[in-house]
Short mmCIF file of C-alpha atoms in Angstrom, two decimals:
data_model
loop_
_atom_site.label_atom_id
_atom_site.label_comp_id
_atom_site.label_asym_id
_atom_site.label_seq_id
_atom_site.Cartn_x
_atom_site.Cartn_y
_atom_site.Cartn_z
CA MET Z 1 66.33 97.52 43.50
CA SER Z 2 68.44 97.94 46.66
CA MET Z 3 71.87 97.08 48.05
CA TYR Z 4 70.49 94.54 50.54
CA VAL Z 5 67.37 92.51 51.21
CA ARG Z 6 66.58 91.65 54.81
CA LEU Z 7 66.15 87.87 55.26
CA ALA Z 8 65.66 87.75 59.01
CA GLU Z 9 66.79 89.62 62.13
CA GLY Z 10 70.43 90.52 61.56
CA ARG Z 11 70.60 88.63 58.24
CA TYR Z 12 70.78 90.21 54.79
CA LEU Z 13 71.34 89.22 51.17
CA ALA Z 14 73.74 91.46 49.24
CA SER Z 15 72.91 92.48 45.66
CA GLU Z 16 75.16 93.33 42.72
CA HIS Z 17 74.87 97.00 43.73
CA THR Z 18 77.37 96.35 46.56
CA GLN Z 19 80.13 95.17 44.22
CA GLY Z 20 83.56 96.73 44.67
CA PRO Z 21 86.16 97.64 42.02
CA TRP Z 22 88.68 94.89 42.72
CA ASP Z 23 86.51 91.76 42.24
CA PRO Z 24 82.85 91.49 41.18
CA ALA Z 25 82.38 88.72 43.74
CA THR Z 26 83.32 90.97 46.68
CA GLN Z 27 81.66 94.04 48.17
CA HIS Z 28 82.83 97.60 48.43
CA MET Z 29 83.15 98.39 52.15
CA GLY Z 30 80.91 101.46 51.83
CA PRO Z 31 77.67 99.40 51.72
CA VAL Z 32 78.96 97.06 54.43
CA THR Z 33 79.77 100.02 56.69
CA ALA Z 34 76.32 101.57 56.12
CA LEU Z 35 74.70 98.19 56.90
CA ILE Z 36 76.67 98.04 60.16
CA VAL Z 37 75.34 101.53 61.01
CA HIS Z 38 71.84 100.33 60.08
CA GLU Z 39 72.06 97.40 62.50
CA LEU Z 40 73.75 99.37 65.29
CA ALA Z 41 70.80 101.79 65.25
CA ARG Z 42 68.61 98.89 66.32
CA ALA Z 43 70.90 97.89 69.19
CA ALA Z 44 69.88 99.32 72.55
CA PRO Z 45 68.83 102.76 71.21
CA ARG Z 46 68.52 105.55 73.77
CA PRO Z 47 67.10 109.02 73.15
CA GLY Z 48 69.83 111.68 73.11
CA LEU Z 49 72.73 109.32 72.36
CA GLU Z 50 74.16 109.84 68.89
CA LEU Z 51 76.81 107.83 67.05
CA SER Z 52 80.03 109.86 67.17
CA ARG Z 53 82.77 107.40 66.22
CA LEU Z 54 82.82 104.20 64.19
CA VAL Z 55 85.85 102.00 63.55
CA VAL Z 56 85.60 99.11 61.09
CA ASP Z 57 88.45 96.58 60.82
CA VAL Z 58 88.38 94.51 57.63
CA PHE Z 59 89.72 90.97 57.97
CA ALA Z 60 89.08 89.85 54.38
CA PRO Z 61 87.08 90.99 51.32
CA VAL Z 62 83.38 90.63 52.09
CA PRO Z 63 81.62 88.38 49.55
CA VAL Z 64 78.50 89.43 47.62
CA ALA Z 65 76.43 86.87 49.50
CA GLU Z 66 74.26 86.38 52.56
CA LEU Z 67 75.59 88.32 55.56
CA GLU Z 68 74.92 88.06 59.29
CA ILE Z 69 75.55 91.04 61.57
CA ALA Z 70 75.70 90.43 65.32
CA THR Z 71 75.70 93.44 67.66
CA GLU Z 72 76.12 93.88 71.40
CA VAL Z 73 76.55 96.60 73.98
CA ALA Z 74 80.11 96.68 75.35
CA ARG Z 75 79.53 99.55 77.76
CA ASP Z 76 76.30 101.25 78.67
CA GLY Z 77 76.71 104.53 80.55
CA LYS Z 78 74.57 107.60 81.14
CA ARG Z 79 76.65 109.86 78.90
CA VAL Z 80 78.40 107.42 76.57
CA GLN Z 81 77.68 103.99 75.12
CA CYS Z 82 80.04 101.59 73.32
CA LEU Z 83 78.69 99.07 70.83
CA THR Z 84 80.31 96.32 68.79
CA ALA Z 85 79.28 94.58 65.59
CA SER Z 86 80.58 91.54 63.72
CA VAL Z 87 79.97 90.83 60.00
CA SER Z 88 80.12 87.18 58.95
CA SER Z 89 79.15 85.01 56.00
CA GLY Z 90 79.11 81.23 55.82
CA GLY Z 91 80.45 80.97 59.37
CA ARG Z 92 83.48 83.21 58.68
CA GLU Z 93 83.98 86.68 60.21
CA TYR Z 94 84.93 89.26 57.61
CA ALA Z 95 84.78 92.53 59.54
CA ARG Z 96 84.44 93.79 63.07
CA ALA Z 97 83.34 97.23 64.24
CA SER Z 98 83.20 99.29 67.41
CA ALA Z 99 81.10 102.43 67.88
CA TRP Z 100 80.72 105.15 70.47
CA ARG Z 101 77.49 106.97 71.08
CA ILE Z 102 77.73 110.24 72.99
CA ARG Z 103 74.93 112.14 74.69
CA GLU Z 104 73.81 115.30 72.95
CA LEU Z 105 73.08 118.31 75.18
CA ARG Z 106 70.08 119.95 73.54
CA GLU Z 107 68.73 122.24 76.26
CA ALA Z 108 71.88 123.34 78.15
CA GLY Z 109 74.25 122.71 75.30
CA THR Z 110 77.97 123.55 75.15
CA PRO Z 111 79.03 126.46 72.96
CA ALA Z 112 79.92 125.40 69.44
CA THR Z 113 83.10 126.53 67.69
CA PRO Z 114 82.91 127.91 64.15
CA VAL Z 115 83.43 125.26 61.43
CA PRO Z 116 83.97 125.62 57.69
CA GLY Z 117 81.12 125.31 55.27
CA PRO Z 118 81.38 122.87 52.35
CA PRO Z 119 84.19 123.56 49.82
CA ALA Z 120 81.60 124.22 47.11
CA PRO Z 121 77.88 123.68 46.49
CA VAL Z 122 76.70 120.44 44.91
CA PRO Z 123 77.59 120.86 41.18
CA PRO Z 124 74.70 120.70 38.72
CA HIS Z 125 73.91 117.42 36.98
CA GLY Z 126 75.82 116.90 33.71
CA GLY Z 127 79.06 118.16 32.25
CA GLY Z 128 82.67 118.36 33.46
CA THR Z 129 84.12 115.72 35.76
CA GLY Z 130 80.62 114.72 36.79
CA ALA Z 131 80.03 113.33 33.29
CA GLN Z 132 83.41 111.61 33.38
CA ALA Z 133 82.56 110.05 36.71
CA ARG Z 134 79.23 108.71 35.47
CA SER Z 135 80.86 107.30 32.33
CA TRP Z 136 83.74 105.69 34.25
CA LEU Z 137 81.70 104.32 37.12
CA GLY Z 138 78.67 103.47 35.05
CA SER Z 139 80.68 100.92 33.03
CA GLY Z 140 82.33 99.48 36.10
CA PHE Z 141 81.27 98.06 39.44
CA GLY Z 142 77.88 97.94 41.19
CA TYR Z 143 78.68 100.34 44.02
CA GLY Z 144 79.99 102.94 41.61
CA ARG Z 145 76.80 102.82 39.58
CA ALA Z 146 74.62 103.09 42.69
CA LEU Z 147 75.84 106.59 43.59
CA ASP Z 148 75.51 109.96 41.92
CA TRP Z 149 79.03 111.42 41.87
CA ARG Z 150 79.63 115.19 41.47
CA PHE Z 151 83.35 116.15 41.46
CA VAL Z 152 84.38 119.67 42.52
CA ALA Z 153 88.15 119.10 42.24
CA GLY Z 154 90.12 116.19 40.91
CA GLY Z 155 88.34 113.51 38.96
CA PRO Z 156 87.63 109.78 38.69
CA MET Z 157 90.60 109.21 36.35
CA GLU Z 158 93.06 111.67 37.93
CA LEU Z 159 95.81 110.95 40.46
CA GLY Z 160 95.88 113.12 43.55
CA PRO Z 161 93.50 114.79 46.01
CA ALA Z 162 89.82 115.12 45.15
CA THR Z 163 86.72 116.90 46.41
CA VAL Z 164 83.48 115.20 45.47
CA TRP Z 165 79.82 115.18 46.44
CA GLY Z 166 77.99 111.85 46.49
CA ARG Z 167 74.42 110.63 46.94
CA LEU Z 168 73.16 107.06 47.09
CA THR Z 169 70.43 106.68 44.48
CA ILE Z 170 68.92 103.34 45.61
CA PRO Z 171 67.78 102.10 49.03
CA LEU Z 172 70.34 100.58 51.33
CA VAL Z 173 67.88 97.93 52.58
CA GLU Z 174 64.79 97.08 50.57
CA GLY Z 175 61.63 98.63 52.04
CA GLU Z 176 63.48 100.34 54.94
CA GLU Z 177 64.15 104.06 55.38
CA MET Z 178 67.70 105.28 55.01
CA THR Z 179 69.12 107.80 57.49
CA PRO Z 180 71.60 110.61 56.77
CA LEU Z 181 74.14 108.77 58.92
CA GLU Z 182 73.81 105.67 56.71
CA ARG Z 183 74.21 107.87 53.63
CA LEU Z 184 77.44 109.26 55.08
CA ALA Z 185 78.70 105.78 55.98
CA VAL Z 186 78.07 104.35 52.49
CA PHE Z 187 80.16 107.19 51.02
CA ALA Z 188 82.95 107.66 53.61
CA ASP Z 189 84.86 104.55 52.54
CA SER Z 190 85.39 106.05 49.06
CA GLY Z 191 88.14 108.52 50.08
CA ASN Z 192 90.87 106.12 49.02
CA GLY Z 193 89.11 105.42 45.69
CA VAL Z 194 88.62 109.06 44.65
CA SER Z 195 92.06 110.36 45.70
CA PHE Z 196 94.30 107.48 44.70
CA ALA Z 197 97.95 108.31 44.51
CA LEU Z 198 99.02 105.37 42.31
CA ASP Z 199 97.72 104.09 39.00
CA PHE Z 200 94.73 101.74 39.48
CA ALA Z 201 95.95 99.61 36.56
CA THR Z 202 99.35 98.91 38.10
CA HIS Z 203 98.80 98.87 41.85
CA VAL Z 204 96.44 97.59 44.52
CA PHE Z 205 95.70 99.99 47.39
CA VAL Z 206 93.08 98.49 49.67
CA ASN Z 207 92.08 99.83 53.06
CA VAL Z 208 92.25 97.49 56.03
CA ASP Z 209 90.16 99.76 58.21
CA LEU Z 210 87.91 102.79 58.27
CA THR Z 211 87.51 105.29 61.12
CA ILE Z 212 84.68 107.80 61.02
CA SER Z 213 84.69 110.54 63.65
CA LEU Z 214 81.75 112.98 63.84
CA PHE Z 215 81.24 116.11 65.97
CA ARG Z 216 77.65 116.52 64.79
CA SER Z 217 75.07 114.40 63.03
CA PRO Z 218 74.84 114.80 59.24
CA ALA Z 219 71.65 115.91 57.50
CA GLY Z 220 70.20 115.49 54.03
CA GLU Z 221 70.99 113.25 51.06
CA TRP Z 222 74.29 114.71 49.87
CA ILE Z 223 77.68 114.15 51.49
CA CYS Z 224 80.89 115.88 50.41
CA MET Z 225 84.33 114.37 50.77
CA ASP Z 226 87.61 116.29 50.58
CA ALA Z 227 90.13 113.45 50.37
CA GLU Z 228 93.90 113.06 50.09
CA THR Z 229 96.04 109.91 50.00
CA VAL Z 230 99.71 109.58 50.90
CA ILE Z 231 101.83 106.50 50.20
CA GLY Z 232 104.80 105.57 52.35
CA PRO Z 233 108.04 103.91 51.20
CA SER Z 234 107.21 100.40 52.42
CA GLY Z 235 103.82 99.39 51.09
CA ARG Z 236 101.59 101.36 53.44
CA GLY Z 237 99.36 104.32 52.82
CA LEU Z 238 96.91 106.63 54.55
CA THR Z 239 93.81 108.41 53.29
CA ARG Z 240 92.40 111.37 55.19
CA SER Z 241 88.97 112.78 54.28
CA THR Z 242 87.05 115.72 55.66
CA LEU Z 243 83.31 115.10 55.54
CA TYR Z 244 80.57 117.68 54.96
CA ASP Z 245 76.86 117.86 54.44
CA GLU Z 246 75.25 120.79 52.63
CA THR Z 247 75.39 122.91 55.83
CA GLY Z 248 79.07 122.41 56.60
CA GLN Z 249 81.73 120.14 58.07
CA VAL Z 250 80.57 117.20 60.18
CA GLY Z 251 83.74 115.19 60.81
CA THR Z 252 86.52 113.13 59.29
CA ALA Z 253 87.31 109.66 57.93
CA THR Z 254 90.67 107.91 57.79
CA GLN Z 255 91.74 104.70 56.07
CA THR Z 256 94.95 102.71 56.52
CA LEU Z 257 96.03 101.21 53.19
CA PHE Z 258 97.80 98.04 52.10
CA VAL Z 259 99.70 98.91 48.89
CA ALA Z 260 101.29 96.52 46.39
CA PRO Z 261 101.96 96.11 42.68
CA ARG Z 262 99.29 94.16 40.81
#
């Protein structure tokens, strides 16, 4: 049981565990984003260069089907490296990504500024909004069932900002190890879904992009998201999420939203 099965180099078959909330035939962008990170890690890796920024532009809903991910190096420098990735299925491109790797200074490092710790520890299993989340997501879409959701503030059926811990409970790619960065990527696209500002039953609010910016690499299985969504007067919205691991803040994620009545 996994989100994807590798078919060949750069080719994967998506499972039902990638399904999004809008249509069971299309994927949530969290798994797709994590798969992009998975493939980018195989593209011209260099010791000391760490992924620090990822931008994913979504051209159309990605089908639950066979995917092909093509990567290339756009710029290869001593201190920074820019990569690109394209996600296609059946000859059609569905998403395109660009990523920056930045050199980490381990021996003569720059001084770090203080950053906040996580808003709260990972809540215990069972009870409260955690039970509501498992009930709501467990009866819904594949991606929702594939994660363990632990809400600290807000909830899966509440409008407004939310703070939630999440952990992927199945492998991303069958038989392949999952990294903390992939765990963050599979969760970061959920900011819009956990902090929605309009009723899910009456409105569509879909992100057309995702930007993840990191000032340090995440660690561990659990990722925390402190998310808030604002809706403008003309059918556009913006979700801003602060991202944490169990040690503290690691970066941010933003999503630009298309908003419309159902």
